[in-house]
C-alpha positions as a printed NumPy array, in Angstrom:
array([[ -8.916,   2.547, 205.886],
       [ -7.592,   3.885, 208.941],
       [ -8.264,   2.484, 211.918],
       [ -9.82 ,   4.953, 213.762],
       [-12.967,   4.269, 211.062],
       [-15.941,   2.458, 212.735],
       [-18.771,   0.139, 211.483],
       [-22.231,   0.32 , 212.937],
       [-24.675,  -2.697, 213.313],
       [-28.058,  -2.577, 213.571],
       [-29.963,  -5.729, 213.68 ],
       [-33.725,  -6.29 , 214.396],
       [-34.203,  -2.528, 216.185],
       [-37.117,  -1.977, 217.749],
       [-37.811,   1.464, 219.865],
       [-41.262,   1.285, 221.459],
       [-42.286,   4.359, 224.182],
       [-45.132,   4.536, 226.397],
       [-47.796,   7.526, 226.099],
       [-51.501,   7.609, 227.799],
       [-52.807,   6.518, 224.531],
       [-50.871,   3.249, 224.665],
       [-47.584,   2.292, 223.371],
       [-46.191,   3.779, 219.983],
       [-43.958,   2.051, 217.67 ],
       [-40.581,   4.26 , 216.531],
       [-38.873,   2.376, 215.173],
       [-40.154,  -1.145, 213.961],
       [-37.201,  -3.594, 213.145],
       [-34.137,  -1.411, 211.598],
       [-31.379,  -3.683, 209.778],
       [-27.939,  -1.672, 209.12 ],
       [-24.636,  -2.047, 208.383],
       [-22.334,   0.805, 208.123],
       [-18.888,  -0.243, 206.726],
       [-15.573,   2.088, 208.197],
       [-15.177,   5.134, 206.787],
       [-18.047,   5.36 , 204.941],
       [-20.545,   8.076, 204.281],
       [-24.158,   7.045, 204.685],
       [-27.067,   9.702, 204.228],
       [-30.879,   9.115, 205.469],
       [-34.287,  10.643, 204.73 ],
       [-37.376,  10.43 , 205.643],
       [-40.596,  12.588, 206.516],
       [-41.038,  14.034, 209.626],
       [-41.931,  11.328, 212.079],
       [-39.843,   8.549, 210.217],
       [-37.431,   7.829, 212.581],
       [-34.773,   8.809, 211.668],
       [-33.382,  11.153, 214.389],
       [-34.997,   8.744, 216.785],
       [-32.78 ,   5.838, 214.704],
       [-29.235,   8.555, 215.139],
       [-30.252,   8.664, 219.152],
       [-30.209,   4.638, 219.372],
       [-26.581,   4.766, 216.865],
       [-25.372,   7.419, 219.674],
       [-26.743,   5.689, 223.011],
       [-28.772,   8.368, 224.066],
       [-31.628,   6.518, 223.697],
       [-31.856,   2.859, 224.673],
       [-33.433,   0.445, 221.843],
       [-36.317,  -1.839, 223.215],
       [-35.103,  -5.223, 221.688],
       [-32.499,  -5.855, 219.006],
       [-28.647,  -5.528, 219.057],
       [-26.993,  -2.195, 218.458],
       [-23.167,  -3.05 , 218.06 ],
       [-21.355,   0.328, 217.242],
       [-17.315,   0.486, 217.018],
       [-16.789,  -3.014, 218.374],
       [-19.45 ,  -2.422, 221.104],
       [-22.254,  -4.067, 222.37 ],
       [-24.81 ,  -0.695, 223.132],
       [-27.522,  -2.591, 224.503],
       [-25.914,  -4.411, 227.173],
       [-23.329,  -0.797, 228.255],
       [-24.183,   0.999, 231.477],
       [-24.887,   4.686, 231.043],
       [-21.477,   5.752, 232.158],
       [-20.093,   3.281, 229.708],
       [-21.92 ,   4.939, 227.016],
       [-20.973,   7.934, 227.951],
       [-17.167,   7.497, 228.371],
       [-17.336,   5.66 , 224.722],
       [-19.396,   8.628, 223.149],
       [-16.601,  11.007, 224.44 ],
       [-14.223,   8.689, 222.698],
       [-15.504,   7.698, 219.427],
       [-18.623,  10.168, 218.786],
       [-19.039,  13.317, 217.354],
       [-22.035,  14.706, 217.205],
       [-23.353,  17.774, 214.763],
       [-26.821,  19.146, 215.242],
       [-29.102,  21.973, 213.94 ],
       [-28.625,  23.885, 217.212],
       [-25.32 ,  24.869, 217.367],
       [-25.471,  24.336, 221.748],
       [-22.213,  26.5  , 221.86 ],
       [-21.497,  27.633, 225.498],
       [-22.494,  31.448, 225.875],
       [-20.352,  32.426, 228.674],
       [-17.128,  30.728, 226.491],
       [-15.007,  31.678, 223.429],
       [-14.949,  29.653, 220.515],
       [-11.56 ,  28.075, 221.332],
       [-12.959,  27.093, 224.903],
       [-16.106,  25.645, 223.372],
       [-14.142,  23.838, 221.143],
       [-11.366,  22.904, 224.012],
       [-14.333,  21.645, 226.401],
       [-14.474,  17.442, 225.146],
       [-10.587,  17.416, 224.926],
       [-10.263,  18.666, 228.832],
       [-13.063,  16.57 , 230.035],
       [-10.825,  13.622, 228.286],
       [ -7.8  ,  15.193, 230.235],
       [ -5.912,  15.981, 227.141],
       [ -2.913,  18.056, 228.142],
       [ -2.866,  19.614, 224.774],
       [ -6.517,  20.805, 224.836],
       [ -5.976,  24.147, 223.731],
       [ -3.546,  23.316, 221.09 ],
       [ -5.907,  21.282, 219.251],
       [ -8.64 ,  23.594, 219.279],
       [ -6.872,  26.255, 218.108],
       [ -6.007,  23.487, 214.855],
       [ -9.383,  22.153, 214.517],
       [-10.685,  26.33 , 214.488],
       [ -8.353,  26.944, 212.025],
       [ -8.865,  23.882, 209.905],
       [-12.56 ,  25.246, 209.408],
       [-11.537,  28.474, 208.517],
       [-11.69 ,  30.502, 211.839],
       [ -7.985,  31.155, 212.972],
       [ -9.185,  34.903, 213.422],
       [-12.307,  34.241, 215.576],
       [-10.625,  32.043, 218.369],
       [-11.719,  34.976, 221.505],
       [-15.222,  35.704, 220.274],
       [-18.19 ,  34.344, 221.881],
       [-21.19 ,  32.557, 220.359],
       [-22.956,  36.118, 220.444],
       [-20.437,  37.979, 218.472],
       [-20.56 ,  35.127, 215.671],
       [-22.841,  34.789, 212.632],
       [-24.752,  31.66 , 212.468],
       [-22.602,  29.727, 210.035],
       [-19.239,  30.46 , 211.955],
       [-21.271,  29.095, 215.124],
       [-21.362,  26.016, 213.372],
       [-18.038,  25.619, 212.226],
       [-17.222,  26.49 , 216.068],
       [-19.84 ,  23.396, 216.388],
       [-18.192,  21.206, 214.075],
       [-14.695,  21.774, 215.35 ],
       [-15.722,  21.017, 218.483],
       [-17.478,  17.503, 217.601],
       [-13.681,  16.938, 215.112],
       [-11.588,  17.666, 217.983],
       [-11.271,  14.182, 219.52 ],
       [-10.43 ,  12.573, 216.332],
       [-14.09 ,  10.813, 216.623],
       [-14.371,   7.525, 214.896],
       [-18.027,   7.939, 213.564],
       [-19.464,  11.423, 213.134],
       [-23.259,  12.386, 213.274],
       [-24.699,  15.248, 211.515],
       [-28.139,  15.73 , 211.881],
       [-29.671,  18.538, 209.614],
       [-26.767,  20.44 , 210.381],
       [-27.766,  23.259, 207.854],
       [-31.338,  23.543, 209.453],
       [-30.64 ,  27.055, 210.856],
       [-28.832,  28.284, 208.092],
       [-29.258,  30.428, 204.664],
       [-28.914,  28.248, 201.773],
       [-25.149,  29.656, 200.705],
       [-24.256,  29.188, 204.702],
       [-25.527,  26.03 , 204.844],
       [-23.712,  24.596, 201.271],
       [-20.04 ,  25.776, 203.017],
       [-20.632,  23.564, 206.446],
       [-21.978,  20.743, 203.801],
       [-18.753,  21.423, 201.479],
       [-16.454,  21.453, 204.823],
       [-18.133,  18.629, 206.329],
       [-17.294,  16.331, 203.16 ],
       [-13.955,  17.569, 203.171],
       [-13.104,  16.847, 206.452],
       [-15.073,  13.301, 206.086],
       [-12.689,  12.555, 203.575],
       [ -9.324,  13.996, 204.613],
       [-10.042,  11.799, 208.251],
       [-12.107,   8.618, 207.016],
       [-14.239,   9.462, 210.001],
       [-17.611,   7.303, 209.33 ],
       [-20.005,   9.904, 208.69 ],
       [-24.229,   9.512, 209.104],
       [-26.045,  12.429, 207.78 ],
       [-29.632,  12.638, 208.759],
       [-31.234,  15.469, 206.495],
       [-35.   ,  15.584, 205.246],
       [-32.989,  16.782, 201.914],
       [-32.478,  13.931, 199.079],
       [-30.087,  16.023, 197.244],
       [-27.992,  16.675, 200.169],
       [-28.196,  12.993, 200.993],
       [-27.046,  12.288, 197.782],
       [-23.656,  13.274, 198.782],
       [-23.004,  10.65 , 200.628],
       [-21.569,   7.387, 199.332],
       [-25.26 ,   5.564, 200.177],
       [-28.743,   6.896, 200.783],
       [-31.258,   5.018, 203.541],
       [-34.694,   6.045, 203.121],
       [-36.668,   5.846, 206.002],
       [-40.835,   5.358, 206.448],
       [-42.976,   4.439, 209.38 ],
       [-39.888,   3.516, 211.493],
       [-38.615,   1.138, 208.883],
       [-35.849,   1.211, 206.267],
       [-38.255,   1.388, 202.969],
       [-34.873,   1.525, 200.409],
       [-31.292,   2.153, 199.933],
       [-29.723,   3.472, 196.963],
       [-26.201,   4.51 , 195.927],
       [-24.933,   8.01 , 196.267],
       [-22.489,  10.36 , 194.404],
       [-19.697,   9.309, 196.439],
       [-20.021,   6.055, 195.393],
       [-20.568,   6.639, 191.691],
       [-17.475,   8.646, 191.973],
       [-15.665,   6.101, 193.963],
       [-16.411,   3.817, 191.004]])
């Protein structure tokens, strides 16, 4: 694999938050290892964890006890600039809002993380990663003058544009017609493989979880089961 793949390591990861009714549990002792380059998928009813489990893999949320060792790094002992600076680095990060800029085109919303990391070529390489999803021809149109699904492309782009070790997708189809929704899916996989970018995928879909190379299937904060994906059978 290339080396710009990551591993994740979860061990023992416990998320407890404070509320007036008393304390409530999140997550309740995760175990996981995520091998470079790999695609993991995981599901789980609402109220799981498993978006709460993506916010602890990404550092914006802060686990209560346990270790949380992602690319080489220790997450539970980094200061908030730290975690910052190494999201900008390593992460990319795909949601179900699209959180495009409104005031900027598509190639500035997708040049924004490369000039915040002072990359002299910003432009350049959003103009690539826009065309690599299929939208050479939309580069001056804002968010308002795009349809949903080329608002996420602009989204993806924009989280592909650092060359991000580990990517996180979480129900990135949620605001999108079932035909919109398969293309991100079928580009997302695509890119996934062309780069070897590690790639979580947090859906409340099995059969889109299925995709990936490995399935985690989450309950009551906990990982209830794992179970092999198509990737893997393919890979076989």
């Amino acid at each position: 694999m290339p080396e710009h793949s990551s591993n994740i390591n979860l061990k023992n990861v416990h998320l407890t938050l404070t509320s007036a009714a008393g304390p409530v549990h999140i997550l309740r002792g995760v175990d996981l290892d995520v091998q470079r380059g790999e695609a993991v998928g995981i599901v789980g009813p609402s109220g799981s964890g498993k978006s709460t489990l993506m916010a602890v893999m990404t550092g914006l949320e802060q686990a209560s006890s346990g270790t949380v060792e992602i690319d080489g790094h220790d997450y539970t002992n980094m200061s908030e600039d730290a975690l910052a600076l190494h999201r900008r680095d390593s992460i990319g990060i795909l949601l179900q809002s699209f959180h495009l800029i409104p005031t900027m085109t598509a190639l500035e919303n997708v040049a924004v993380p490369l000039e915040l990391a002072g990359d002299p070529q910003a432009f350049e390489k959003a103009e690539a990663e826009l065309k690599s999803v299929g939208l050479h021809h939309r580069l001056d149109h804002y968010p308002s003058q795009l349809s949903g699904g080329e608002q996420q492309r602009v989204a993806l782009a924009r989280a592909l544009a650092p060359n991000p070790k580990i990517l996180y997708a979480d129900e990135p189809t949620g605001n999108l017609d079932g035909a919109t929704g398969a293309s991100i899916i079928d580009l997302m996989f695509n890119m996934h493989r062309k780069r070897q970018t590690t790639l979580i995928l947090i859906t409340h879909d099995p059969e889109l979880a299925a995709r990936c190379g490995r399935v985690i299937h989450m309950a009551d904060g906990l990982i209830s089961h794992e179970e092999a994906g198509t990737l893997a059978q393919v890979a076989e």
